[in-house]
Coordinates of C-alpha atoms and ligand atoms in Angstrom, one line a residue:
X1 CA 96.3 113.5 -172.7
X2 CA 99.8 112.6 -171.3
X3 CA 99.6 109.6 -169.9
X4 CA 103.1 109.5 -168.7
X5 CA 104.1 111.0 -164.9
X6 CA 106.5 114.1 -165.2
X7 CA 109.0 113.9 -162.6
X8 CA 107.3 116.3 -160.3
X9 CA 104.2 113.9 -160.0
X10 CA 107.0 111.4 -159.2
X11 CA 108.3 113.8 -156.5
X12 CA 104.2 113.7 -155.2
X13 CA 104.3 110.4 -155.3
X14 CA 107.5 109.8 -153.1
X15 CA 106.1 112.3 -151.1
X16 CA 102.8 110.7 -150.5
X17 CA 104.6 107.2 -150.1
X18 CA 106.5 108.5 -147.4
X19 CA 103.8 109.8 -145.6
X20 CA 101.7 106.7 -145.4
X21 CA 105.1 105.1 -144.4
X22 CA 105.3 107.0 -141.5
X23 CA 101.9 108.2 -141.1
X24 CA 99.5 105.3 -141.4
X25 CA 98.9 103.0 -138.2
X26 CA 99.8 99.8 -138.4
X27 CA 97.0 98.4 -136.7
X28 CA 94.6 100.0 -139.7
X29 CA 96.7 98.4 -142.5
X30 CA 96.6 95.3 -141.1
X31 CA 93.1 94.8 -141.0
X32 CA 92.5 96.6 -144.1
X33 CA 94.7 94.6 -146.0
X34 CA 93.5 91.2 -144.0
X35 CA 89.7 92.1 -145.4
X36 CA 88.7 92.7 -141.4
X37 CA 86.0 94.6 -140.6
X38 CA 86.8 98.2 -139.8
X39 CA 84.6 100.2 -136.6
X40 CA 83.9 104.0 -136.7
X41 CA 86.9 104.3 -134.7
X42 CA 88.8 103.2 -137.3
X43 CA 87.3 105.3 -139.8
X44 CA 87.4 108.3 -137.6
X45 CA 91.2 107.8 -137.1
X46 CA 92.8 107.9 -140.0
X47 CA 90.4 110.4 -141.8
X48 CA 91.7 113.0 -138.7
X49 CA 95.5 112.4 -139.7
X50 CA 94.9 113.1 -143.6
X51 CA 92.7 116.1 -142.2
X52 CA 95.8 117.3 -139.9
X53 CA 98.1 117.0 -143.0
X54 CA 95.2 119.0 -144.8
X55 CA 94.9 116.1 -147.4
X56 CA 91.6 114.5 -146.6
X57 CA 89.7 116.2 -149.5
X58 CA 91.5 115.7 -152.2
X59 CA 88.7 117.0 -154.8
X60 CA 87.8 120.3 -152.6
X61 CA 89.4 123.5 -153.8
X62 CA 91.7 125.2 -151.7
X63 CA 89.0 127.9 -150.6
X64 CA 87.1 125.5 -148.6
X65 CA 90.3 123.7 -147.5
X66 CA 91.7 121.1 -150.4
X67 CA 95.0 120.6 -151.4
X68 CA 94.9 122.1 -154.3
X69 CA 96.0 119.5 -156.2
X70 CA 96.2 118.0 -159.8
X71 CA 93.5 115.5 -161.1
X72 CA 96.4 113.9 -161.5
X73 CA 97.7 114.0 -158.5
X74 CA 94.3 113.3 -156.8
X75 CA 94.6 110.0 -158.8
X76 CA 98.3 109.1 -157.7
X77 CA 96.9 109.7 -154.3
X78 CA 94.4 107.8 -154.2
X79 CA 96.3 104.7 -155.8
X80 CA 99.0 105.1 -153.1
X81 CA 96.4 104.8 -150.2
X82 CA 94.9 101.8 -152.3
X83 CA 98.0 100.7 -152.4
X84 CA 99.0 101.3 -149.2
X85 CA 95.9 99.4 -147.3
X86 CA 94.4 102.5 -145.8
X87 CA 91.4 102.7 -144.7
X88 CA 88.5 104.3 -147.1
X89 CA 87.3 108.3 -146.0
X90 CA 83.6 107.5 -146.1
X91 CA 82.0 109.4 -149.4
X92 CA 79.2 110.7 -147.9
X93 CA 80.7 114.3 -146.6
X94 CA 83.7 114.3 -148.3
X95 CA 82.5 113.2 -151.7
X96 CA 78.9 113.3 -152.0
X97 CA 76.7 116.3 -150.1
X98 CA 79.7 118.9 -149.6
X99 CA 80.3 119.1 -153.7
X100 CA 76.0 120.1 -153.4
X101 CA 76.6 122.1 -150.5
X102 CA 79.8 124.2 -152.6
X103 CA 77.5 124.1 -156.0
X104 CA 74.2 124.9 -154.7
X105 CA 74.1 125.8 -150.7
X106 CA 73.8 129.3 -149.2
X107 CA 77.3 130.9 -147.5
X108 CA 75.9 130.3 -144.0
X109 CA 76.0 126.5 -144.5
X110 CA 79.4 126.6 -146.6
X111 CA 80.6 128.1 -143.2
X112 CA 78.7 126.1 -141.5
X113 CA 78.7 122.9 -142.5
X114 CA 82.2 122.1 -144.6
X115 CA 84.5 122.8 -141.8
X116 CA 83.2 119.9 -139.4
X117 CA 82.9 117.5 -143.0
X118 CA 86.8 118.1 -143.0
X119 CA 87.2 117.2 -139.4
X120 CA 84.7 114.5 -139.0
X121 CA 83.2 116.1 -136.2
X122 CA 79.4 115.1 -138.4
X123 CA 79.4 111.8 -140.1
X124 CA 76.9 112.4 -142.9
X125 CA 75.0 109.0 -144.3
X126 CA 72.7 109.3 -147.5
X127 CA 68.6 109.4 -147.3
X128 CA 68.0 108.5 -150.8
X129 CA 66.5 105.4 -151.1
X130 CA 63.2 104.1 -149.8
X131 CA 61.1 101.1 -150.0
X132 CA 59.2 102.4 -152.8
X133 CA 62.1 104.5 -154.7
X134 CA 64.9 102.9 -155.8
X135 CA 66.1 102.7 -159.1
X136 CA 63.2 104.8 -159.7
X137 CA 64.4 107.3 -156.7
X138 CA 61.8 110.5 -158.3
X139 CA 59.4 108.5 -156.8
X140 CA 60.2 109.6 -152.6
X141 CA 57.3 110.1 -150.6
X142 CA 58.7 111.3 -147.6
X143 CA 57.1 114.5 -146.7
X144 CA 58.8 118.1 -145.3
X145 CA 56.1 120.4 -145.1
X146 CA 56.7 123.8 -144.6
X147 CA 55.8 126.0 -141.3
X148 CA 56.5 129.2 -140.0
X149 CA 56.2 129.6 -135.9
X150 CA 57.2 131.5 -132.9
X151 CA 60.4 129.9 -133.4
X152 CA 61.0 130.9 -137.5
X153 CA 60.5 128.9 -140.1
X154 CA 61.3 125.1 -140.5
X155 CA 59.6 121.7 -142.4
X156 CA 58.0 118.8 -140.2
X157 CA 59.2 115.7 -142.3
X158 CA 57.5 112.6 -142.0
X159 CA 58.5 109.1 -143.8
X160 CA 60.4 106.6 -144.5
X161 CA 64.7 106.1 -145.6
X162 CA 66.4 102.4 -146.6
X163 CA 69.3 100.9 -147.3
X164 CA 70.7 103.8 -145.1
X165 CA 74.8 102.8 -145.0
X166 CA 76.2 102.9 -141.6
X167 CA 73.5 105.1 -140.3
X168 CA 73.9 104.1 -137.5
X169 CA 77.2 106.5 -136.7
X170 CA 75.7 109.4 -138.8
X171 CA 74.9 112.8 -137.3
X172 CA 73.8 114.4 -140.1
X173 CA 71.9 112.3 -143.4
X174 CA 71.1 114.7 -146.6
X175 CA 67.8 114.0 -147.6
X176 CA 65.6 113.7 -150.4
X177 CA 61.9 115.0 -149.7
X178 CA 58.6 115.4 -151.3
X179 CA 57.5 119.1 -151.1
X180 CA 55.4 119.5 -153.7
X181 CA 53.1 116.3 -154.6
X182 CA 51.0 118.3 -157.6
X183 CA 53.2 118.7 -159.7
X184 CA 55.5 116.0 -162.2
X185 CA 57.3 113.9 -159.5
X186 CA 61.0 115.1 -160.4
X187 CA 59.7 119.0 -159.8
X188 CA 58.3 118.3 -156.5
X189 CA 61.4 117.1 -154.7
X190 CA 63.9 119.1 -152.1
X191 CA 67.0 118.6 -151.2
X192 CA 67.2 119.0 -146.8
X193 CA 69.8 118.0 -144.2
X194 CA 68.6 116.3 -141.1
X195 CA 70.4 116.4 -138.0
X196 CA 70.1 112.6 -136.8
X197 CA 69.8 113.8 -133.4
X198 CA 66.7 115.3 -133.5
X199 CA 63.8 114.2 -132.2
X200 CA 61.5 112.1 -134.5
X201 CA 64.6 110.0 -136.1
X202 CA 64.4 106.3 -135.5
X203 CA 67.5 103.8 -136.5
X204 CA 66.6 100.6 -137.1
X205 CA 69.5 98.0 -138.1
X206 CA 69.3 95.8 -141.2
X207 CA 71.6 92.8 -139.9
X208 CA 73.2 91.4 -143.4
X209 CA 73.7 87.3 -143.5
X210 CA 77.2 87.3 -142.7
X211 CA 75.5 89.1 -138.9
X212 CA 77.5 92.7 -140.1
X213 CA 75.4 95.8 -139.5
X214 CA 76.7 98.0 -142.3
X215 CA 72.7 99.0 -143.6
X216 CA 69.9 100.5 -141.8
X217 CA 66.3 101.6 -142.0
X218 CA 65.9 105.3 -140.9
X219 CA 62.3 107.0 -140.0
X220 CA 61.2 110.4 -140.1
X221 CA 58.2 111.1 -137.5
X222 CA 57.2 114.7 -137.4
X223 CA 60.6 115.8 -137.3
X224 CA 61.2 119.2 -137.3
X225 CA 63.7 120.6 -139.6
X226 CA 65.0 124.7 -139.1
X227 CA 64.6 125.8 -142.9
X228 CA 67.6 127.2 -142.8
X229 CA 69.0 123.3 -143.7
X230 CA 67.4 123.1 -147.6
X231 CA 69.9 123.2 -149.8
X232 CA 69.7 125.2 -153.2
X233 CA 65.6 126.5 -153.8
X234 CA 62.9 124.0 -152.7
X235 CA 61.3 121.5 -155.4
X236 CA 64.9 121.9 -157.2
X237 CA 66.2 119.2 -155.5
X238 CA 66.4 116.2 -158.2
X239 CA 68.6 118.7 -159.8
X240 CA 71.4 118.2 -157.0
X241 CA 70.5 114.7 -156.3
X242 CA 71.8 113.9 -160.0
X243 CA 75.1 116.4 -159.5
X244 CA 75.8 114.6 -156.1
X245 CA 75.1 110.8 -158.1
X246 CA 77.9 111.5 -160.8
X247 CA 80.1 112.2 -158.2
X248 CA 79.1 109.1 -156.1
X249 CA 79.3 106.9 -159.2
X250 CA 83.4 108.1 -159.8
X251 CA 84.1 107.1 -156.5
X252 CA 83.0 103.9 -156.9
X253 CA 85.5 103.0 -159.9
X254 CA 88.1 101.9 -157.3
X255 CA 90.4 100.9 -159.8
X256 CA 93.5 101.6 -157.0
X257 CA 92.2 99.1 -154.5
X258 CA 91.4 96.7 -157.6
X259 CA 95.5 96.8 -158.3
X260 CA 96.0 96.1 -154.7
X261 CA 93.7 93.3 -154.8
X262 CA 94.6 91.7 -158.2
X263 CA 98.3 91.8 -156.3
X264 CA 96.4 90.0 -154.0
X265 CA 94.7 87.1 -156.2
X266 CA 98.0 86.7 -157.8
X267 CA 100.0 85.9 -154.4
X268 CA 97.2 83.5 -153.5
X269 CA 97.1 81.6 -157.4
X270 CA 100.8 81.5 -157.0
X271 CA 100.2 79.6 -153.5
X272 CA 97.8 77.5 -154.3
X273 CA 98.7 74.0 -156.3
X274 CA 96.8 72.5 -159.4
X275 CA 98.0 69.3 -160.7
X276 CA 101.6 69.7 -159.1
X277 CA 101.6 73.2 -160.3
X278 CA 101.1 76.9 -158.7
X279 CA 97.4 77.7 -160.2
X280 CA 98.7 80.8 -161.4
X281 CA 100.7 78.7 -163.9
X282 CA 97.5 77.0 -164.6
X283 CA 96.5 77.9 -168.2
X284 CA 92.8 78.4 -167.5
X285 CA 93.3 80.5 -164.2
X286 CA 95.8 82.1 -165.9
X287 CA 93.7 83.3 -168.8
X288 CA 90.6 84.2 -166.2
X289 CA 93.8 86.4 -164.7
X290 CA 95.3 88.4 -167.7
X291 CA 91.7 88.7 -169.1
X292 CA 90.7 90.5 -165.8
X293 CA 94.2 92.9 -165.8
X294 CA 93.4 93.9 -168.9
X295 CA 90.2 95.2 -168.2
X296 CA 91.7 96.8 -165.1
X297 CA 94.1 98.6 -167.2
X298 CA 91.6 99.5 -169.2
X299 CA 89.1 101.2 -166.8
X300 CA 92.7 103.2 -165.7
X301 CA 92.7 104.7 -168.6
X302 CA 89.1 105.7 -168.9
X303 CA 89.2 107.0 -165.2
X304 CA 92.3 109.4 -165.8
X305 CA 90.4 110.5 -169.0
X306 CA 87.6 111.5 -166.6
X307 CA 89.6 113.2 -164.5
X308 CA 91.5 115.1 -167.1
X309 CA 88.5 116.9 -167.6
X310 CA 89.5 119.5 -164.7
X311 CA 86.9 121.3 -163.0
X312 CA 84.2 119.7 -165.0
X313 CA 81.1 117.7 -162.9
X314 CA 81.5 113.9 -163.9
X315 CA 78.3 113.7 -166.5
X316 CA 77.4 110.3 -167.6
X317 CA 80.5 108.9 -167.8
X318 CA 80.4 108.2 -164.2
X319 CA 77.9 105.3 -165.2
X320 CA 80.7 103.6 -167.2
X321 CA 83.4 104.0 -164.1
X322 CA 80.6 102.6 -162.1
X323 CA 79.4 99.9 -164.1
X324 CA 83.2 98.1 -165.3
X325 CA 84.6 99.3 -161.3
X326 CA 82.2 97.1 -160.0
X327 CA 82.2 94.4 -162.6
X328 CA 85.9 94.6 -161.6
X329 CA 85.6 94.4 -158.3
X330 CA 83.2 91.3 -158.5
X331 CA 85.3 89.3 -160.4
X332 CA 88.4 89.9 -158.4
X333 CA 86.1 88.4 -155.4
X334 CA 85.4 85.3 -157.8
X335 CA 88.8 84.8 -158.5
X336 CA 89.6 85.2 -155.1
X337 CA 87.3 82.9 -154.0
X338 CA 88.1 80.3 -156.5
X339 CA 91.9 79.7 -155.9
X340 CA 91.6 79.9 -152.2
X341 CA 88.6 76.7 -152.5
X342 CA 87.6 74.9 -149.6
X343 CA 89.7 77.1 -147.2
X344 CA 87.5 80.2 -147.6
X345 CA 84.0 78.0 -146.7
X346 CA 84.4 78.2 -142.8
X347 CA 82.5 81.6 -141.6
X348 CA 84.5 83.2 -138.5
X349 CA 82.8 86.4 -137.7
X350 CA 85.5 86.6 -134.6
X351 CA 88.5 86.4 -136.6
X352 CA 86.7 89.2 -139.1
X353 CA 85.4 91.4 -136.0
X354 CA 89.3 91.2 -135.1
X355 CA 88.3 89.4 -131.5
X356 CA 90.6 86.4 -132.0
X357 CA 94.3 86.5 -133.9
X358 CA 94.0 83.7 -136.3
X359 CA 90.9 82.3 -138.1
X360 CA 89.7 78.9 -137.0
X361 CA 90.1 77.8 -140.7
X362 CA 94.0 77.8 -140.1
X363 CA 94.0 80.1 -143.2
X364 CA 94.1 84.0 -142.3
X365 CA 94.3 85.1 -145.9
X366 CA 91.8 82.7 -147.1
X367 CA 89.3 83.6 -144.2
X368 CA 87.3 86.3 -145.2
X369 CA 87.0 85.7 -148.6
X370 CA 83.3 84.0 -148.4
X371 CA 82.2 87.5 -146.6
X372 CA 84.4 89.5 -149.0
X373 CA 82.3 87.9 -152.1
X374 CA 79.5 87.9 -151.0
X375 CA 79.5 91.3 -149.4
X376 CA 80.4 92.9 -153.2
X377 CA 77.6 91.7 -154.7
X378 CA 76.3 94.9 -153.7
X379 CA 78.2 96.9 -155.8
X380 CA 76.4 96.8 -158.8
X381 CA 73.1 97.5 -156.6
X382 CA 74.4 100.6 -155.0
X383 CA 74.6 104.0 -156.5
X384 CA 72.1 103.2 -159.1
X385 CA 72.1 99.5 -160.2
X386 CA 74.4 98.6 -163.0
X387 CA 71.2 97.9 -165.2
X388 CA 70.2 101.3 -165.0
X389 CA 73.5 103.0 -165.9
X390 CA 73.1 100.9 -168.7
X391 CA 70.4 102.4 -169.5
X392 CA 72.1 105.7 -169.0
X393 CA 75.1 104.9 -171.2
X394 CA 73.0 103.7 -173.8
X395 CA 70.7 106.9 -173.7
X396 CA 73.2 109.4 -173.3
X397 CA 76.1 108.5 -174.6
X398 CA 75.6 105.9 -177.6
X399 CA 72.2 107.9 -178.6
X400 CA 70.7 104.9 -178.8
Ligands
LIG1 C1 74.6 97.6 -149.5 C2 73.7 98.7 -150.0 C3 74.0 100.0 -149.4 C4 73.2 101.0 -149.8 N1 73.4 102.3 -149.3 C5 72.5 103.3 -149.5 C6 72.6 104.5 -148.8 O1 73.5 104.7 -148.0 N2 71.7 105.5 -149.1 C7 70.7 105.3 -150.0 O2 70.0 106.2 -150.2 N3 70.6 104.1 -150.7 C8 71.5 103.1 -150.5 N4 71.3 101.9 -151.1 C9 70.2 101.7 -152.0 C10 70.6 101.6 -153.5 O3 70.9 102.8 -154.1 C11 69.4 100.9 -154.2 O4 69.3 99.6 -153.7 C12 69.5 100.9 -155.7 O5 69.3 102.2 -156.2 C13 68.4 99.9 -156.3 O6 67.1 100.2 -155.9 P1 66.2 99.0 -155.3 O7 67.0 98.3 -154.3 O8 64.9 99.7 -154.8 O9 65.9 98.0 -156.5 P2 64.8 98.2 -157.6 O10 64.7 99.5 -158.1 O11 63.5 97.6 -157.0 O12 65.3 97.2 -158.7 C14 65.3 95.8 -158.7 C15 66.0 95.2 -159.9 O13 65.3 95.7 -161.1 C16 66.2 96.4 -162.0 N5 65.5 97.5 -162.6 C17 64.7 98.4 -162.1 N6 64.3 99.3 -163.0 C18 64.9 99.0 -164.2 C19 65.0 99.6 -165.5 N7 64.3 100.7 -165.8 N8 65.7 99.0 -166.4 C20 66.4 97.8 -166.1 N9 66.4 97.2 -164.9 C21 65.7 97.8 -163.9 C22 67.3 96.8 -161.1 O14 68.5 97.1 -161.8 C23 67.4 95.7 -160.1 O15 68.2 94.6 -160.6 C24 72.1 100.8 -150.8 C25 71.9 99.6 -151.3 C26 72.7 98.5 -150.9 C27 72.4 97.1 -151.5

């Protein structure tokens, strides 16, 4: 692998530099790079300028409307927005059911569905999780049983969805059902998409701590489902709900908003005084620092590895992104937390709702660090907890 960019991925890069420049709303960066919190508005936004300059789904193949780029040039794409503070395109179309749909899903709902993904015009959330099946997700119990009527064929579905992320926007959730409860538990699960608006579907928010509603509870009663939305053949659907999980898990990695943010930690240490000194100068900081970069510059290289296996599904490799990404990502929070001290403790869910200018902690930077650290701790519970892709790695990759 050639780790070194030929001039024309320089020439991308420029390119994509200048386009952010010219292209990205101020209004977004600033609250992006601030740590405010970001409405569907904002979200909807900017993912319909990268769709108007046809760039939204990097990953996609031309065919069904990518760029047709390079996995290297999805990379230096994505570490440009990082860079640039744009807001994130929420995984759950782009990333997460329309790889299934392109692998496994009939022409009709290729046509169907993949165009509005691209435009936003359905914001897709994920109906994995429920109380009962978490890191043990073979386990659903939500039911789609199958009918056939005046009105054709379709499933009733009954049950219960958690942890739903920012359900609460979605019009469409993919879905994993029981269809089959005789058989081994993995062989009895289907893979269906549920329009949100249908009757039956219940939203109920799961207000976090910090009073943000980003997780919801979603239920299923006697909701009626055309057939014509399973995906793939019915009680194959742990089959797709692993394809779709190696490509969650990549996502996840982050490693070009963890540049960003390290740029961050270092402009706050270098701030911030200890003993008459900038705490970035402080040899115990300093080490916590460097020992963090270099495990940042390490998960870079194993990422562009990854993604120098073109065309290939991530296999369980993904677990490793997953697993250091997040580790990553929590102790950049720490750090964060650490050399901004007492100035991070007051909690102003105005100044992070973007209702007032400046914080009441006098400290805009230092402001939503609390929420920021604390709201990561979830990443090493989400997508499969960082416990059981170490049970993965250790399985299938060491042999062990
Ligand atoms: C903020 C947030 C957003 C989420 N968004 C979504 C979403 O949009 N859609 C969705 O479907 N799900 C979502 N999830 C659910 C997430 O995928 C699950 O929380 C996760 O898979 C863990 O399942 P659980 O919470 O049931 O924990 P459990 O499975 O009950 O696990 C509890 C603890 O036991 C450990 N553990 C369990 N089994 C083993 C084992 N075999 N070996 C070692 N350790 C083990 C776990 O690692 C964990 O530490 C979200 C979760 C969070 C926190």
């Amino acid at each position: 692998m050639d780790l070194h960019y030929s001039d024309e991925d320089l020439a991308f890069r420029d390119q994509v530099r200048a386009f952010l420049d010219s292209h990205l709303p101020k209004d977004l960066q600033a609250k992006v790079l601030q740590h405010l919190r970001l409405d569907k508005d904002d979200f909807v936004r900017w993912h319909r300028i990268l769709a108007r300059q046809g760039w939204v789904a990097p990953a996609w193949p031309r065919e069904f409307g990518g760029p047709g780029w390079t996995a290297l040039q999805r990379h230096i794409f994505e570490e440009e927005c990082a860079r640039a503070g744009t807001p994130r395109i929420m995984p759950f179309g782009i990333d997460m059911v329309a790889p299934v749909i392109m692998a496994f899903g009939s022409q009709e709902q290729k046509a169907r569905l993949l165009p509005r993904i691209l435009s936003c015009e359905d914001w897709w959330c994920q109906g994995y999780s429920e109380p009962g099946a978490g890191s043990d997700l073979a386990s659903v119990k939500t039911t789609a049983v199958r009918h056939l009527d005046a009105d054709g064929e379709h499933y009733i579905v009954n049950g219960q969805k958690t942890w739903t992320t920012l359900a609460q926007h979605a019009d469409m959730i993919f879905c994993l059902v029981r269809t089959d409860a005789s058989v081994r538990k993995q062989e009895g699960i289907s893979f269906l998409l549920i329009d949100m608006h249908a009757p039956g579907v219940t939203v109920r928010p799961i207000i976090m701590l910090d009073e943000d509603h980003e997780v919801n509870e979603v239920f299923f009663d006697n909701v009626r489902v055309p057939a014509a939305n399973l995906v793939g053949e019915e009680n194959r659907g742990w089959t797709y709900a692993k394809y779709l999980l190696g490509h969650e898990r990549t996502g996840i990695a982050a490693v070009g908003r963890s540049k960003r943010e390290l740029g961050l930690l270092k402009r706050l240490a270098r701030r911030e005084h200890k003993n008459g000194r900038p705490l970035l100068e402080d040899p115990l900081f300093a080490a916590k620092v460097a020992a963090l970069e270099i495990e940042l510059m390490a998960l870079d290289m194993t990422v562009l590895r990854v993604l120098a296996q073109a065309g290939k599904a991530p296999g369980p490799e993904a677990s490793v992104l997953k697993v250091r990404g997040t580790d990553i990502q929590q102790m950049l929070t720490e750090l964060m937390l650490e050399a901004a001290g007492p100035m991070a403790l007051p909690f102003d869910a105005a100044y992070l709702e973007g209702e007032q200018e400046h914080s009441v902690a006098g400290d805009d930077a230092a402001a939503p660090l609390a929420s920021y650290y604390f709201n990561y701790r979830k990443t090493s519970i989400y997508g499969g907890s960082n416990e059981i892709q170490r049970g993965i790695i250790s399985q299938m990759i060491l042999g062990l």
